[in-house]
Structures are given as C-alpha cells and as structure tokens.
C-alpha cells in the first residue's frame, strides 16, 4: 500500500439581500496525485484525478415560517479521470471522451 497525496480548497461567500433572501456562491477544486505505476489500466479507468466545481444558489425564507427555505441552485462540475472507461467491447455502447483527459 502506497500513500496518495491530495489537496484541495473550497471558498464560499453568502450575501443577505434582506433578512429572508440570500445568495451563496461556492467554488472549489481538488487534485489527487496517484502513483499510476502501481495501478493497472483497469483500476485507472474512471478513477478521478482532478475535480473543480462551482455552486450558486438563491434562498427565500418566508417570515411567517422561518423553518421553511425555498430556493434554486446551479451546479457546474468538471472531473478529470486517470483513464476513461473502454466501452469498445460493449454491444450498442457509444463512447465520448470530450473534455476528459487521460494521464
């Protein structure tokens, strides 16, 4: 068993427009440094190497019901994997690797 070094961060900001209306923006990233020489290609397939994400949400809390929160959120995430899955032997499957890097 070998150690795996990783690091990441998350940063967030919440703004209250009024006592019961707020917006939150959160962003972050993480990177995992695998020693791939110890991993077979089958184990590398689909294993995340790098992640980055962004979240934006708006929340409304009715004054009469402070326990209730109604809102909407938008998430955007990207993930890089060590190696994409190989679907060439699967009947009827299609494989798209746009935006995915294999290292």
CSV table of N, CA and C in Angstrom, one decimal:
chain,number,residue,atom,x,y,z
A,1,UNK,N,0.8,-1.2,0.0
A,1,UNK,CA,0.0,0.0,0.0
A,1,UNK,C,0.9,1.2,0.0
A,2,UNK,N,0.6,2.2,-0.9
A,2,UNK,CA,1.4,3.4,-1.0
A,2,UNK,C,0.5,4.6,-0.6
A,3,UNK,N,1.1,5.6,0.0
A,3,UNK,CA,0.3,6.8,0.3
A,3,UNK,C,-0.1,7.6,-1.0
A,4,UNK,N,-1.2,8.3,-0.9
A,4,UNK,CA,-1.7,9.1,-2.0
A,4,UNK,C,-1.7,10.5,-1.5
A,5,UNK,N,-1.0,11.4,-2.2
A,5,UNK,CA,-1.1,12.8,-1.9
A,5,UNK,C,-2.2,13.5,-2.6
A,6,UNK,N,-2.9,14.4,-1.8
A,6,UNK,CA,-4.0,15.1,-2.4
A,6,UNK,C,-4.2,16.4,-1.7
A,7,UNK,N,-4.8,17.4,-2.4
A,7,UNK,CA,-5.0,18.7,-1.8
A,7,UNK,C,-6.2,19.4,-2.5
A,8,UNK,N,-6.8,20.3,-1.8
A,8,UNK,CA,-7.9,21.0,-2.4
A,8,UNK,C,-8.3,22.1,-1.6
A,9,UNK,N,-9.3,22.8,-2.0
A,9,UNK,CA,-9.8,24.0,-1.3
A,9,UNK,C,-11.3,24.3,-1.7
A,10,UNK,N,-12.0,24.9,-0.8
A,10,UNK,CA,-13.4,25.4,-1.1
A,10,UNK,C,-13.4,26.8,-0.6
A,11,UNK,N,-14.0,27.7,-1.3
A,11,UNK,CA,-14.2,29.1,-0.9
A,11,UNK,C,-15.7,29.4,-1.1
A,12,UNK,N,-16.3,30.1,-0.1
A,12,UNK,CA,-17.7,30.5,-0.3
A,12,UNK,C,-18.0,31.9,0.2
A,13,UNK,N,-19.0,32.4,-0.3
A,13,UNK,CA,-19.5,33.8,0.1
A,13,UNK,C,-21.0,33.8,0.1
A,14,UNK,N,-21.6,34.3,1.2
A,14,UNK,CA,-23.0,34.3,1.3
A,14,UNK,C,-23.4,35.8,1.6
A,15,UNK,N,-24.4,36.3,0.8
A,15,UNK,CA,-24.8,37.6,0.9
A,15,UNK,C,-26.3,37.6,1.2
A,16,UNK,N,-26.7,38.4,2.2
A,16,UNK,CA,-28.2,38.6,2.6
A,16,UNK,C,-28.6,39.9,2.0
A,17,UNK,N,-29.6,39.8,1.0
A,17,UNK,CA,-30.2,41.0,0.4
A,17,UNK,C,-31.2,41.6,1.4
A,18,UNK,N,-31.9,40.7,2.1
A,18,UNK,CA,-32.8,41.1,3.2
A,18,UNK,C,-32.7,40.1,4.2
A,19,UNK,N,-33.5,40.2,5.3
A,19,UNK,CA,-33.4,39.2,6.4
A,19,UNK,C,-33.8,37.8,5.9
A,20,UNK,N,-34.6,37.7,4.9
A,20,UNK,CA,-35.1,36.4,4.4
A,20,UNK,C,-34.7,36.0,3.0
A,21,UNK,N,-33.9,36.8,2.3
A,21,UNK,CA,-33.4,36.4,1.0
A,21,UNK,C,-31.9,36.5,0.9
A,22,UNK,N,-31.3,35.4,0.5
A,22,UNK,CA,-29.9,35.3,0.4
A,22,UNK,C,-29.4,34.6,-0.8
A,23,UNK,N,-28.1,34.8,-1.2
A,23,UNK,CA,-27.5,34.2,-2.3
A,23,UNK,C,-26.1,33.7,-1.8
A,24,UNK,N,-25.8,32.5,-2.2
A,24,UNK,CA,-24.5,31.9,-1.8
A,24,UNK,C,-23.7,31.5,-3.1
A,25,UNK,N,-22.4,31.8,-3.1
A,25,UNK,CA,-21.5,31.4,-4.2
A,25,UNK,C,-20.4,30.5,-3.6
A,26,UNK,N,-20.2,29.3,-4.1
A,26,UNK,CA,-19.2,28.4,-3.5
A,26,UNK,C,-18.4,27.9,-4.7
A,27,UNK,N,-17.1,27.9,-4.6
A,27,UNK,CA,-16.2,27.3,-5.6
A,27,UNK,C,-15.1,26.5,-5.0
A,28,UNK,N,-14.6,25.5,-5.7
A,28,UNK,CA,-13.5,24.7,-5.1
A,28,UNK,C,-12.9,23.8,-6.1
A,29,UNK,N,-11.8,23.2,-5.7
A,29,UNK,CA,-11.1,22.2,-6.6
A,29,UNK,C,-10.3,21.3,-5.7
A,30,UNK,N,-10.0,20.1,-6.3
A,30,UNK,CA,-9.2,19.1,-5.6
A,30,UNK,C,-8.4,18.4,-6.6
A,31,UNK,N,-7.2,18.0,-6.2
A,31,UNK,CA,-6.3,17.2,-7.1
A,31,UNK,C,-5.7,16.1,-6.3
A,32,UNK,N,-5.7,14.9,-6.9
A,32,UNK,CA,-5.2,13.7,-6.3
A,32,UNK,C,-4.0,13.2,-7.1
A,33,UNK,N,-2.9,13.0,-6.5
A,33,UNK,CA,-1.7,12.6,-7.2
A,33,UNK,C,-1.5,11.1,-6.9
A,34,UNK,N,-2.0,10.3,-7.8
A,34,UNK,CA,-1.8,8.8,-7.7
A,34,UNK,C,-0.5,8.5,-8.3
A,35,UNK,N,0.1,7.4,-7.8
A,35,UNK,CA,1.3,6.8,-8.4
A,35,UNK,C,0.8,5.7,-9.4
A,36,UNK,N,0.6,6.1,-10.6
A,36,UNK,CA,-0.1,5.2,-11.5
A,36,UNK,C,0.7,4.0,-11.9
A,37,UNK,N,2.0,4.0,-11.6
A,37,UNK,CA,2.8,2.8,-11.9
A,37,UNK,C,2.4,1.6,-11.1
A,38,UNK,N,1.7,1.9,-10.0
A,38,UNK,CA,1.3,0.8,-9.1
A,38,UNK,C,-0.2,0.4,-9.4
A,39,UNK,N,-0.8,1.0,-10.4
A,39,UNK,CA,-2.2,0.7,-10.8
A,39,UNK,C,-2.3,0.1,-12.1
A,40,UNK,N,-3.1,-0.9,-12.3
A,40,UNK,CA,-3.4,-1.5,-13.6
A,40,UNK,C,-4.3,-0.5,-14.4
A,41,UNK,N,-4.3,-0.7,-15.7
A,41,UNK,CA,-5.2,0.2,-16.5
A,41,UNK,C,-6.6,0.0,-16.1
A,42,UNK,N,-7.0,-1.2,-15.8
A,42,UNK,CA,-8.4,-1.4,-15.3
A,42,UNK,C,-8.8,-0.6,-14.1
A,43,UNK,N,-7.8,-0.5,-13.2
A,43,UNK,CA,-8.0,0.2,-11.9
A,43,UNK,C,-8.0,1.7,-12.2
A,44,UNK,N,-7.3,2.2,-13.2
A,44,UNK,CA,-7.3,3.6,-13.5
A,44,UNK,C,-8.5,4.1,-14.2
A,45,UNK,N,-9.3,3.2,-14.8
A,45,UNK,CA,-10.5,3.6,-15.6
A,45,UNK,C,-11.5,4.2,-14.6
A,46,UNK,N,-11.9,5.5,-14.9
A,46,UNK,CA,-12.9,6.1,-14.1
A,46,UNK,C,-12.5,6.7,-12.8
A,47,UNK,N,-11.2,6.5,-12.4
A,47,UNK,CA,-10.7,7.0,-11.1
A,47,UNK,C,-10.4,8.5,-11.3
A,48,UNK,N,-11.1,9.3,-10.4
A,48,UNK,CA,-10.9,10.7,-10.5
A,48,UNK,C,-9.5,11.2,-10.2
A,49,UNK,N,-9.0,12.2,-11.0
A,49,UNK,CA,-7.7,12.7,-10.7
A,49,UNK,C,-7.8,14.2,-10.3
A,50,UNK,N,-8.7,14.9,-10.9
A,50,UNK,CA,-8.9,16.3,-10.6
A,50,UNK,C,-10.3,16.7,-10.7
A,51,UNK,N,-10.8,17.6,-9.8
A,51,UNK,CA,-12.2,18.0,-9.7
A,51,UNK,C,-12.2,19.5,-9.5
A,52,UNK,N,-13.1,20.2,-10.1
A,52,UNK,CA,-13.4,21.6,-9.9
A,52,UNK,C,-14.9,21.8,-10.0
A,53,UNK,N,-15.4,22.7,-9.1
A,53,UNK,CA,-16.8,22.9,-9.1
A,53,UNK,C,-17.2,24.3,-8.7
A,54,UNK,N,-18.4,24.7,-9.1
A,54,UNK,CA,-19.0,26.0,-8.7
A,54,UNK,C,-20.4,25.8,-8.4
A,55,UNK,N,-20.9,26.5,-7.3
A,55,UNK,CA,-22.3,26.4,-7.0
A,55,UNK,C,-22.8,27.8,-6.7
A,56,UNK,N,-24.0,28.1,-7.2
A,56,UNK,CA,-24.7,29.4,-7.0
A,56,UNK,C,-26.1,29.1,-6.6
A,57,UNK,N,-26.5,29.6,-5.5
A,57,UNK,CA,-27.9,29.4,-5.1
A,57,UNK,C,-28.6,30.6,-4.5
A,58,UNK,N,-29.9,30.7,-4.6
A,58,UNK,CA,-30.7,31.7,-4.1
A,58,UNK,C,-31.7,31.1,-3.1
A,59,UNK,N,-31.9,31.6,-2.0
A,59,UNK,CA,-32.8,31.1,-1.0
A,59,UNK,C,-33.7,32.1,-0.4
A,60,UNK,N,-35.0,31.8,-0.3
A,60,UNK,CA,-36.0,32.7,0.3
A,60,UNK,C,-36.6,31.9,1.5
A,61,UNK,N,-36.6,32.6,2.6
A,61,UNK,CA,-37.2,32.1,3.9
A,61,UNK,C,-38.4,33.0,4.2
A,62,UNK,N,-39.6,32.4,4.1
A,62,UNK,CA,-40.8,33.2,4.5
A,62,UNK,C,-40.8,33.6,6.0
A,63,UNK,N,-41.1,34.8,6.2
A,63,UNK,CA,-41.1,35.4,7.6
A,63,UNK,C,-42.0,34.6,8.5
A,64,UNK,N,-43.2,34.2,8.0
A,64,UNK,CA,-44.2,33.5,8.8
A,64,UNK,C,-43.8,32.1,9.1
A,65,UNK,N,-42.9,31.5,8.3
A,65,UNK,CA,-42.4,30.1,8.5
A,65,UNK,C,-40.9,30.1,8.4
A,66,UNK,N,-40.2,30.5,9.5
A,66,UNK,CA,-38.7,30.5,9.4
A,66,UNK,C,-38.0,29.2,9.2
A,67,UNK,N,-38.7,28.1,9.5
A,67,UNK,CA,-38.2,26.7,9.3
A,67,UNK,C,-38.2,26.3,7.8
A,68,UNK,N,-38.9,27.0,7.0
A,68,UNK,CA,-39.0,26.7,5.6
A,68,UNK,C,-38.1,27.5,4.7
A,69,UNK,N,-37.4,26.8,3.8
A,69,UNK,CA,-36.5,27.5,2.8
A,69,UNK,C,-36.8,27.1,1.4
A,70,UNK,N,-37.1,28.0,0.6
A,70,UNK,CA,-37.4,27.7,-0.8
A,70,UNK,C,-36.3,28.4,-1.7
A,71,UNK,N,-35.8,27.6,-2.7
A,71,UNK,CA,-34.7,28.2,-3.5
A,71,UNK,C,-34.4,27.4,-4.7
A,72,UNK,N,-33.4,27.9,-5.4
A,72,UNK,CA,-32.9,27.3,-6.6
A,72,UNK,C,-31.4,27.3,-6.6
A,73,UNK,N,-30.8,26.3,-7.1
A,73,UNK,CA,-29.3,26.2,-7.1
A,73,UNK,C,-28.9,25.8,-8.5
A,74,UNK,N,-27.7,26.2,-8.9
A,74,UNK,CA,-27.0,25.8,-10.1
A,74,UNK,C,-25.6,25.3,-9.7
A,75,UNK,N,-25.3,24.1,-10.3
A,75,UNK,CA,-24.1,23.4,-10.0
A,75,UNK,C,-23.3,23.2,-11.4
A,76,UNK,N,-22.0,23.5,-11.4
A,76,UNK,CA,-21.2,23.2,-12.5
A,76,UNK,C,-19.9,22.5,-12.0
A,77,UNK,N,-19.7,21.3,-12.5
A,77,UNK,CA,-18.6,20.5,-12.0
A,77,UNK,C,-17.8,19.9,-13.2
A,78,UNK,N,-16.5,19.8,-13.1
A,78,UNK,CA,-15.7,19.1,-14.1
A,78,UNK,C,-14.8,18.1,-13.4
A,79,UNK,N,-14.6,17.0,-14.0
A,79,UNK,CA,-13.8,15.9,-13.4
A,79,UNK,C,-12.9,15.4,-14.5
A,80,UNK,N,-11.6,15.3,-14.1
A,80,UNK,CA,-10.7,14.6,-15.0
A,80,UNK,C,-10.4,13.2,-14.4
A,81,UNK,N,-10.3,12.2,-15.2
A,81,UNK,CA,-10.0,10.8,-14.7
A,81,UNK,C,-8.7,10.4,-15.2
A,82,UNK,N,-8.1,9.4,-14.5
A,82,UNK,CA,-6.8,8.8,-15.0
A,82,UNK,C,-6.9,8.2,-16.4
A,83,UNK,N,-8.0,7.5,-16.6
A,83,UNK,CA,-8.2,6.8,-17.9
A,83,UNK,C,-9.7,6.7,-18.1
A,84,UNK,N,-10.3,7.1,-19.3
A,84,UNK,CA,-11.7,6.9,-19.5
A,84,UNK,C,-12.0,5.4,-19.6
A,85,UNK,N,-13.3,5.1,-19.4
A,85,UNK,CA,-13.7,3.7,-19.5
A,85,UNK,C,-13.6,3.3,-21.0
A,86,UNK,N,-13.2,2.0,-21.2
A,86,UNK,CA,-13.1,1.5,-22.5
A,86,UNK,C,-14.4,0.7,-22.8
A,87,UNK,N,-15.3,1.2,-23.6
A,87,UNK,CA,-16.6,0.6,-24.0
A,87,UNK,C,-16.5,-0.1,-25.3
A,88,UNK,N,-15.4,-0.3,-25.9
A,88,UNK,CA,-15.3,-0.8,-27.3
A,88,UNK,C,-15.9,-2.2,-27.4
A,89,UNK,N,-15.8,-3.0,-26.3
A,89,UNK,CA,-16.3,-4.4,-26.4
A,89,UNK,C,-17.8,-4.5,-26.0
A,90,UNK,N,-18.4,-3.4,-25.6
A,90,UNK,CA,-19.8,-3.5,-25.2
A,90,UNK,C,-20.7,-3.2,-26.4
A,91,UNK,N,-21.6,-4.2,-26.7
A,91,UNK,CA,-22.5,-4.1,-27.8
A,91,UNK,C,-23.5,-2.9,-27.6
A,92,UNK,N,-23.6,-2.1,-28.6
A,92,UNK,CA,-24.6,-1.0,-28.6
A,92,UNK,C,-24.1,0.2,-27.8
A,93,UNK,N,-23.0,0.2,-27.2
A,93,UNK,CA,-22.5,1.3,-26.4
A,93,UNK,C,-21.8,2.4,-27.2
A,94,UNK,N,-21.9,3.6,-26.9
A,94,UNK,CA,-21.1,4.7,-27.6
A,94,UNK,C,-20.2,5.3,-26.5
A,95,UNK,N,-19.1,5.8,-26.9
A,95,UNK,CA,-18.1,6.3,-26.0
A,95,UNK,C,-17.7,7.7,-26.5
A,96,UNK,N,-17.9,8.7,-25.6
A,96,UNK,CA,-17.5,10.1,-25.9
A,96,UNK,C,-16.5,10.5,-24.8
A,97,UNK,N,-15.4,11.0,-25.2
A,97,UNK,CA,-14.4,11.4,-24.2
A,97,UNK,C,-14.1,12.9,-24.3
A,98,UNK,N,-15.0,13.7,-24.9
A,98,UNK,CA,-14.7,15.1,-25.0
A,98,UNK,C,-14.6,15.7,-23.6
A,99,UNK,N,-13.7,16.5,-23.4
A,99,UNK,CA,-13.5,17.1,-22.1
A,99,UNK,C,-12.8,16.3,-21.0
A,100,UNK,N,-12.5,15.0,-21.4
A,100,UNK,CA,-11.9,14.1,-20.5
A,100,UNK,C,-10.4,13.9,-20.9
A,101,UNK,N,-9.5,14.1,-20.0
A,101,UNK,CA,-8.1,13.8,-20.3
A,101,UNK,C,-7.6,12.6,-19.6
A,102,UNK,N,-6.9,11.7,-20.3
A,102,UNK,CA,-6.3,10.5,-19.7
A,102,UNK,C,-4.8,10.8,-19.5
A,103,UNK,N,-4.4,10.6,-18.3
A,103,UNK,CA,-3.0,10.8,-17.9
A,103,UNK,C,-2.3,9.5,-17.7
